[in-house]
mmCIF file of C-alpha atoms in Angstrom:
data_model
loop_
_atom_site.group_PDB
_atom_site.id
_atom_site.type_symbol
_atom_site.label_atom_id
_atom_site.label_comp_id
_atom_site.label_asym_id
_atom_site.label_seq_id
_atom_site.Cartn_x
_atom_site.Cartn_y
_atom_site.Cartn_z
ATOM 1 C CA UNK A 1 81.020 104.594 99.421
ATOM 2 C CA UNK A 2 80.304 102.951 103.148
ATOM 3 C CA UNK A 3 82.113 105.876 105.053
ATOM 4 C CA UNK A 4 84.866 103.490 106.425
ATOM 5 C CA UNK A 5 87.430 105.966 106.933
ATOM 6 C CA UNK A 6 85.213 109.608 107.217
ATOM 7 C CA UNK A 7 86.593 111.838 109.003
ATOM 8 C CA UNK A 8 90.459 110.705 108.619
ATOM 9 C CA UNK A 9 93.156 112.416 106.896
ATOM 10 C CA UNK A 10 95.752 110.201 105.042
ATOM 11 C CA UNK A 11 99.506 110.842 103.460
ATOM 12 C CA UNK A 12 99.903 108.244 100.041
ATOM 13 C CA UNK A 13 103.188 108.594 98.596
ATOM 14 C CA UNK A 14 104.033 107.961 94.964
ATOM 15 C CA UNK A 15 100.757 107.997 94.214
ATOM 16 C CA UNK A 16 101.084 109.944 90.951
ATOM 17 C CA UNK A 17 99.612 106.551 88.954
ATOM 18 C CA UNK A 18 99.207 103.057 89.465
ATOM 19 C CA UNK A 19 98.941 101.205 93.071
ATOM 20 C CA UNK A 20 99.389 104.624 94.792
ATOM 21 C CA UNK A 21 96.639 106.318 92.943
ATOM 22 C CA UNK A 22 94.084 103.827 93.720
ATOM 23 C CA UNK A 23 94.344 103.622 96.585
ATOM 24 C CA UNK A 24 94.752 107.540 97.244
ATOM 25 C CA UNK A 25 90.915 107.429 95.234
ATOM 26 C CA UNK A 26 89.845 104.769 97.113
ATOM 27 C CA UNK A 27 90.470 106.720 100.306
ATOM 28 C CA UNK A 28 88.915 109.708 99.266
ATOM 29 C CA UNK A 29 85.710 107.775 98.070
ATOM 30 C CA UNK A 30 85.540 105.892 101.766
ATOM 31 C CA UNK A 31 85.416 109.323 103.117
ATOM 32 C CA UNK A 32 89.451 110.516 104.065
ATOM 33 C CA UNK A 33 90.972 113.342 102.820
ATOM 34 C CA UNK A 34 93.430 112.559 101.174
ATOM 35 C CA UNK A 35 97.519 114.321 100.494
ATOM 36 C CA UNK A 36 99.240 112.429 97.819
ATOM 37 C CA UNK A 37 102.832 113.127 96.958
ATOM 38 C CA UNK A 38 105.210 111.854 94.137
ATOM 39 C CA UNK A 39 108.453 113.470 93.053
ATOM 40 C CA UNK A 40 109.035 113.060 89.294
ATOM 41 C CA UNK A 41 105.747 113.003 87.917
ATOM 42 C CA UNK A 42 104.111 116.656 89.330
ATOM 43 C CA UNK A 43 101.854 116.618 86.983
ATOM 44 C CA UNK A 44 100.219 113.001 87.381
ATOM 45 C CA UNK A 45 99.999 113.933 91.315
ATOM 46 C CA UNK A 46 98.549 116.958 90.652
ATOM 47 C CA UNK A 47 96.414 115.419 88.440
ATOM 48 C CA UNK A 48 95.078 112.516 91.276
ATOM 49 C CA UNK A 49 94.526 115.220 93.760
ATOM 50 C CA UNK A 50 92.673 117.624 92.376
ATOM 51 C CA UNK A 51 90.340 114.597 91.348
ATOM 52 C CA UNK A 52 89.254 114.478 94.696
ATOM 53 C CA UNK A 53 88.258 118.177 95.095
ATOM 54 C CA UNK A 54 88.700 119.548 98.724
ATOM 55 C CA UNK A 55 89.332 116.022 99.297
ATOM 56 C CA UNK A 56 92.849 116.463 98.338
ATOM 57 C CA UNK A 57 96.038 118.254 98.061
ATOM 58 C CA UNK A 58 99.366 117.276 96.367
ATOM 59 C CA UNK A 59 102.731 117.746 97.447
ATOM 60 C CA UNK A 60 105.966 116.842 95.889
ATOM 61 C CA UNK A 61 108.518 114.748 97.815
ATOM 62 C CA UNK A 62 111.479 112.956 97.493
ATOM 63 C CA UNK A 63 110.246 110.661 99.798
ATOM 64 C CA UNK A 64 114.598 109.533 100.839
ATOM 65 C CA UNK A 65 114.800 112.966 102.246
ATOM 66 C CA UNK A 66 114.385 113.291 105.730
ATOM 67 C CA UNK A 67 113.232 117.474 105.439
ATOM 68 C CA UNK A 68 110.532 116.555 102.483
ATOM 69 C CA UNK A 69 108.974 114.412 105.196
ATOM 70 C CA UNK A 70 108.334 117.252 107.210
ATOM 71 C CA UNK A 71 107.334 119.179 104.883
ATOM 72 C CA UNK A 72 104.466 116.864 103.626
ATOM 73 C CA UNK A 73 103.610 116.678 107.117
ATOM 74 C CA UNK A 74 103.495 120.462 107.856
ATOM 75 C CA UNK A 75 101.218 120.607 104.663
ATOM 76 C CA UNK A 76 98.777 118.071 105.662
ATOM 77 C CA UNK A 77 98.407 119.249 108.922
ATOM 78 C CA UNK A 78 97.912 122.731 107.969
ATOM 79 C CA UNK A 79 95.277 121.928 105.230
ATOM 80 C CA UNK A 80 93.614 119.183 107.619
ATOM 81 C CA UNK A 81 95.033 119.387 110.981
ATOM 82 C CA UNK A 82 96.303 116.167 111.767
ATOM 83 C CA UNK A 83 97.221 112.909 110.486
ATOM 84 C CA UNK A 84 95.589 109.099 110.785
ATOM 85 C CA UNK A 85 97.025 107.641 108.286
ATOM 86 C CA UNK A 86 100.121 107.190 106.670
ATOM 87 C CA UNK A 87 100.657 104.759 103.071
ATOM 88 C CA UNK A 88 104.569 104.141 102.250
ATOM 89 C CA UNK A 89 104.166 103.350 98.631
ATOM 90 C CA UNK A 90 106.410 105.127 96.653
ATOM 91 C CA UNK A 91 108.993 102.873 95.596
ATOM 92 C CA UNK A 92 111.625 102.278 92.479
ATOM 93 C CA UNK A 93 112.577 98.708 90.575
ATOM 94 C CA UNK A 94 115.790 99.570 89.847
ATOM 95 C CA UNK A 95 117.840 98.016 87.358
ATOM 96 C CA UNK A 96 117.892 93.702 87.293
ATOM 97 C CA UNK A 97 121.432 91.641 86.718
ATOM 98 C CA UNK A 98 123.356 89.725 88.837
ATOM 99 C CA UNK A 99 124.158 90.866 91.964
ATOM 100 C CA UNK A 100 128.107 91.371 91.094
ATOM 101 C CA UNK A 101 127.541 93.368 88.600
ATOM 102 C CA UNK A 102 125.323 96.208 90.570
ATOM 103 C CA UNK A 103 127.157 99.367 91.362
ATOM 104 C CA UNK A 104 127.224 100.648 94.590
ATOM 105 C CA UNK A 105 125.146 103.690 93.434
ATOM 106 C CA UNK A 106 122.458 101.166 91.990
ATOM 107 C CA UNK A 107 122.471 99.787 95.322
ATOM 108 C CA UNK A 108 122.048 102.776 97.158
ATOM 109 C CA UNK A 109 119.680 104.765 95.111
ATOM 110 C CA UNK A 110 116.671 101.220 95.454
ATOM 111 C CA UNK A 111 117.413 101.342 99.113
ATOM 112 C CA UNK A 112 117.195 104.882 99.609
ATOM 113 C CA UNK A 113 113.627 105.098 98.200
ATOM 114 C CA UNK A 114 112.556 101.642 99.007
ATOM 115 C CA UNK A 115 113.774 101.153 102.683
ATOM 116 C CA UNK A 116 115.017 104.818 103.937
ATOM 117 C CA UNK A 117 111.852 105.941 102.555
ATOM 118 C CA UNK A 118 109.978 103.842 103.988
ATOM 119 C CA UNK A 119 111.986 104.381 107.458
ATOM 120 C CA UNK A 120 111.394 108.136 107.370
ATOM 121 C CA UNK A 121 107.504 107.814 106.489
ATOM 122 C CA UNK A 122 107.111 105.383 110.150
ATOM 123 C CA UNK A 123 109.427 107.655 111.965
ATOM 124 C CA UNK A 124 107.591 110.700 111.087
ATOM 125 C CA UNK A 125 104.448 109.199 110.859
ATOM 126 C CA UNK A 126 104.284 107.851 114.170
ATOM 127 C CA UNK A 127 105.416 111.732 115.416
ATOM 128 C CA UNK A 128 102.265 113.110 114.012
ATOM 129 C CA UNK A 129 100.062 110.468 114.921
ATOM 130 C CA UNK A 130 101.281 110.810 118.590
ATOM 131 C CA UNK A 131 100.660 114.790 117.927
ATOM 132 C CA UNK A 132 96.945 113.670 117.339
ATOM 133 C CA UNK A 133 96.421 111.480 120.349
ATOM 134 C CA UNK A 134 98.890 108.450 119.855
ATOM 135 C CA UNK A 135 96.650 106.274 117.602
ATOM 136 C CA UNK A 136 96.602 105.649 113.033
ATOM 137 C CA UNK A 137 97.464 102.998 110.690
ATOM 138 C CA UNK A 138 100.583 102.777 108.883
ATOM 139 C CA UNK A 139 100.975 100.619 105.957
ATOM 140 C CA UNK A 140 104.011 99.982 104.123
ATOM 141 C CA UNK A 141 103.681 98.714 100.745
ATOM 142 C CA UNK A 142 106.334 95.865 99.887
ATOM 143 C CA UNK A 143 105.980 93.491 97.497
ATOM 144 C CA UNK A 144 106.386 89.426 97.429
ATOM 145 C CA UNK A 145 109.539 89.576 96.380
ATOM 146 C CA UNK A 146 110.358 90.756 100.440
ATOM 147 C CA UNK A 147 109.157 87.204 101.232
ATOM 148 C CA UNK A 148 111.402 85.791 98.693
ATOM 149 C CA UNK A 149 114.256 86.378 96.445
ATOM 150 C CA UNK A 150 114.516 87.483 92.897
ATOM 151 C CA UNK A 151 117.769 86.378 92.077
ATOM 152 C CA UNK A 152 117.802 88.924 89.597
ATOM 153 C CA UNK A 153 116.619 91.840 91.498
ATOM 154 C CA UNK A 154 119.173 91.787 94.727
ATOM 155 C CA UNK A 155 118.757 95.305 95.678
ATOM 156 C CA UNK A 156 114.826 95.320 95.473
ATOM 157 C CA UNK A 157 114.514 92.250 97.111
ATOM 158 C CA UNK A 158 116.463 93.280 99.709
ATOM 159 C CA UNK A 159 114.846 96.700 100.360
ATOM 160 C CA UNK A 160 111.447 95.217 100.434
ATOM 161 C CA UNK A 161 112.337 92.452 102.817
ATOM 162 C CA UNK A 162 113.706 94.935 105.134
ATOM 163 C CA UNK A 163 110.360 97.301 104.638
ATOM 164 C CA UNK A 164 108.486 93.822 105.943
ATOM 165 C CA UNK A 165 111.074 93.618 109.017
ATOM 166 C CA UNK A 166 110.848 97.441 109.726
ATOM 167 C CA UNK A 167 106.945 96.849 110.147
ATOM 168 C CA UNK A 168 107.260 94.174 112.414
ATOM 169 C CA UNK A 169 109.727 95.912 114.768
ATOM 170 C CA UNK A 170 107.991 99.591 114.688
ATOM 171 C CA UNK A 171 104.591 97.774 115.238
ATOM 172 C CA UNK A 172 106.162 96.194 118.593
ATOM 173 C CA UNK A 173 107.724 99.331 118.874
ATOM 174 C CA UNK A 174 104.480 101.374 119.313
ATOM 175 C CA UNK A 175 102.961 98.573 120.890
ATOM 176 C CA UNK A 176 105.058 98.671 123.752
ATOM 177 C CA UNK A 177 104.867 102.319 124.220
ATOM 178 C CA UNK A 178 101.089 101.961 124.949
ATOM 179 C CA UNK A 179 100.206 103.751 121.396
ATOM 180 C CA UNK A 180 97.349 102.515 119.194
ATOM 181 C CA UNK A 181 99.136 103.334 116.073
ATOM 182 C CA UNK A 182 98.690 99.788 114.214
ATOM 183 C CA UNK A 183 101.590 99.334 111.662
ATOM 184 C CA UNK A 184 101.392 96.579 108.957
ATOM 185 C CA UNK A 185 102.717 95.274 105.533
ATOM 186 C CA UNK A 186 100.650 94.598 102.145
ATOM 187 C CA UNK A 187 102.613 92.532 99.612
ATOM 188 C CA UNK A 188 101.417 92.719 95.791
ATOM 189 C CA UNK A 189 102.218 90.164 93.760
ATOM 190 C CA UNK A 190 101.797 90.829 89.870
ATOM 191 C CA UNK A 191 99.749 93.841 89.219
ATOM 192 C CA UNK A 192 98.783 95.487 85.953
ATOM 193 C CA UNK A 193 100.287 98.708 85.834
ATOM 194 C CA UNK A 194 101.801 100.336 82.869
ATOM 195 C CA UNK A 195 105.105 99.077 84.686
ATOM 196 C CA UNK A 196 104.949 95.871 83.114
ATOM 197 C CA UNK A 197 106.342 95.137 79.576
ATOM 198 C CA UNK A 198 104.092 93.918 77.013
ATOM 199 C CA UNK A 199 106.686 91.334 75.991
ATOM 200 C CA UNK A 200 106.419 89.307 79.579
ATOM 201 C CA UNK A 201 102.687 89.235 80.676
ATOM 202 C CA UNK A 202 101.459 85.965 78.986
ATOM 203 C CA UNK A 203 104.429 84.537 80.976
ATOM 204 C CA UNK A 204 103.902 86.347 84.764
ATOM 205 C CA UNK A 205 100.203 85.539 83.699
ATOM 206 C CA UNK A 206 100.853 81.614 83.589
ATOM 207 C CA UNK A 207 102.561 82.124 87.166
ATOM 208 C CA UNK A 208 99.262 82.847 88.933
ATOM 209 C CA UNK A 209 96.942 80.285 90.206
ATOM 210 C CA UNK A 210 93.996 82.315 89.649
ATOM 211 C CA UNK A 211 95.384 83.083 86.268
ATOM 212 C CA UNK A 212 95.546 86.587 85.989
ATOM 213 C CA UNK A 213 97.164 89.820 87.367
ATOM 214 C CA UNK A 214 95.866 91.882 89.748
ATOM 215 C CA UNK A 215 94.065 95.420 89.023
ATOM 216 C CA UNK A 216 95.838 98.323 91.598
ATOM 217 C CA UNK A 217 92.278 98.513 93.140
ATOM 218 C CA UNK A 218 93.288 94.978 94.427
ATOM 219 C CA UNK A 219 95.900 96.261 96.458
ATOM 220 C CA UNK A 220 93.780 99.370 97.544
ATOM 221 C CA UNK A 221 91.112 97.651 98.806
ATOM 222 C CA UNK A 222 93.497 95.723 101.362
ATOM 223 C CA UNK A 223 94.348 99.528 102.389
ATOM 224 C CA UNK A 224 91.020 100.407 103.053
ATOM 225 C CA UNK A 225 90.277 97.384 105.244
ATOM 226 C CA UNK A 226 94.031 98.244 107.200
ATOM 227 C CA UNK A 227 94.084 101.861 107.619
ATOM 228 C CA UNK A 228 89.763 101.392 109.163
ATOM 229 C CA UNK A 229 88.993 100.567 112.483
ATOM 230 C CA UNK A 230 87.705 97.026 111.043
ATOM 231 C CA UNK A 231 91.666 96.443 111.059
ATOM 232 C CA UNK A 232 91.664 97.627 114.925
ATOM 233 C CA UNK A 233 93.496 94.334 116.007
ATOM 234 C CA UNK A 234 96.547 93.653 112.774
ATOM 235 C CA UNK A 235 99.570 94.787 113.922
ATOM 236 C CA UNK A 236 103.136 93.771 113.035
ATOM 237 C CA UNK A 237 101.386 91.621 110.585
ATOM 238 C CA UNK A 238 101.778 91.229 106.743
ATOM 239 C CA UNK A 239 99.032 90.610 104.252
ATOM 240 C CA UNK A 240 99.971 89.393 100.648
ATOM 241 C CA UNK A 241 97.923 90.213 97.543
ATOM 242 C CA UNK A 242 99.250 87.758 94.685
ATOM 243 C CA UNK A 243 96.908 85.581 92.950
ATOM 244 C CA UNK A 244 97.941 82.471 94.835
ATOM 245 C CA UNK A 245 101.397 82.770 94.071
ATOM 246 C CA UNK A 246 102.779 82.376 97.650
ATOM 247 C CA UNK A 247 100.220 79.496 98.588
#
């Protein structure tokens, strides 16, 4: 542990497991405390946060409803007092097909958690942070498929390419308000989580230049570096964490 966020207090959602609980525990070990939230799995939350002792607390949250957000909020700020640091990572596949066969409710229910989600953890992220002196980092977790389609994954794509527009237009947002509340996109590529059928890894795996997936602490580590004040000048800007896959 180097310290690089002590003394900061950050919100992770869906970090129950995978990308969202390492980076909640790689917070915690550079110093932050740490609130994770998920809304289906309680336990594996739970679970995460009290790993991290005092370090942490867990609350659960539907992270597509607007009074959940202030209610994670009111927690962390009553535990820890204010907030630095906010990590939009909770986030749903949703079903893949072609695009005229999705319902309208399949639709809805990948952009509600994907993009409204998302939405409501800048909007009331950037409230607290002004409540603490007008300065954090927000990161919003997208994915390289908001750089590019999946033509079987309309919805997704969709939501996660308007997660990496959202960033860019908040970031100018709080830019030109004076704040120093820094607001950026990270953009995993393949990752091994549990996620990922057996049946189609030796064939993501021969997609990767550097010929292999990436481990969730991957993805946490570019986390670390955004939501310290090494990051003190990315803004608006989007970092992708593939393998090569993009190049």
């Amino acid at each position: 542990m180097s310290n690089r966020l002590d003394g900061k207090v950050a919100i992770v959602t869906g970090a129950a497991a995978g990308i969202g609980k390492a980076i909640a525990e790689g917070f915690a070990r550079e110093g932050a405390k740490v609130v994770v939230t998920a809304d289906h799995n309680v336990d594996g939350g739970t679970a995460v946060a009290d790993s991290l002792g005092d370090a942490g607390l867990f609350v659960q949250q539907n992270v597509a409803e607007e009074a959940d957000w202030q209610k994670v909020i009111d927690a962390t700020t009553d535990k820890f007092g204010h907030v630095d640091i906010v990590v939009n990572n909770a986030g749903i596949g949703g079903h893949n097909g072609s695009i005229e066969d999705f319902s309208l409710e399949d639709w809805q229910k990948v952009i509600d958690v994907n993009l409204t989600g998302n939405f409501l953890g800048v909007k009331h992220g950037i409230n607290a942070m002004k409540a603490n002196g007008g300065k954090g980092s927000i990161i919003n977790v997208s994915s390289v498929a908001g750089l590019r389609g999946l033509p079987m994954a309309a919805p997704y794509s969709a939501s996660k390419g308007g997660s990496r527009l959202l960033t860019k237009a908040a970031a100018l947002s709080v830019a030109n308000e004076g704040l120093a509340i820094r607001i950026n996109s990270v953009h995993p590529g393949w990752v091994d989580t549990a996620i990922i059928p057996e049946q189609v890894r030796d064939a993501v795996t021969k997609t990767i230049p550097m010929g292999h997936m990436g481990q969730p602490e991957d993805i946490a580590n570019m986390c670390i570096f955004l939501a310290s004040d090494e990051a003190a000048y990315a803004t608006g800007a989007e970092f992708v964490v593939d393998g090569g896959q993009n190049a």
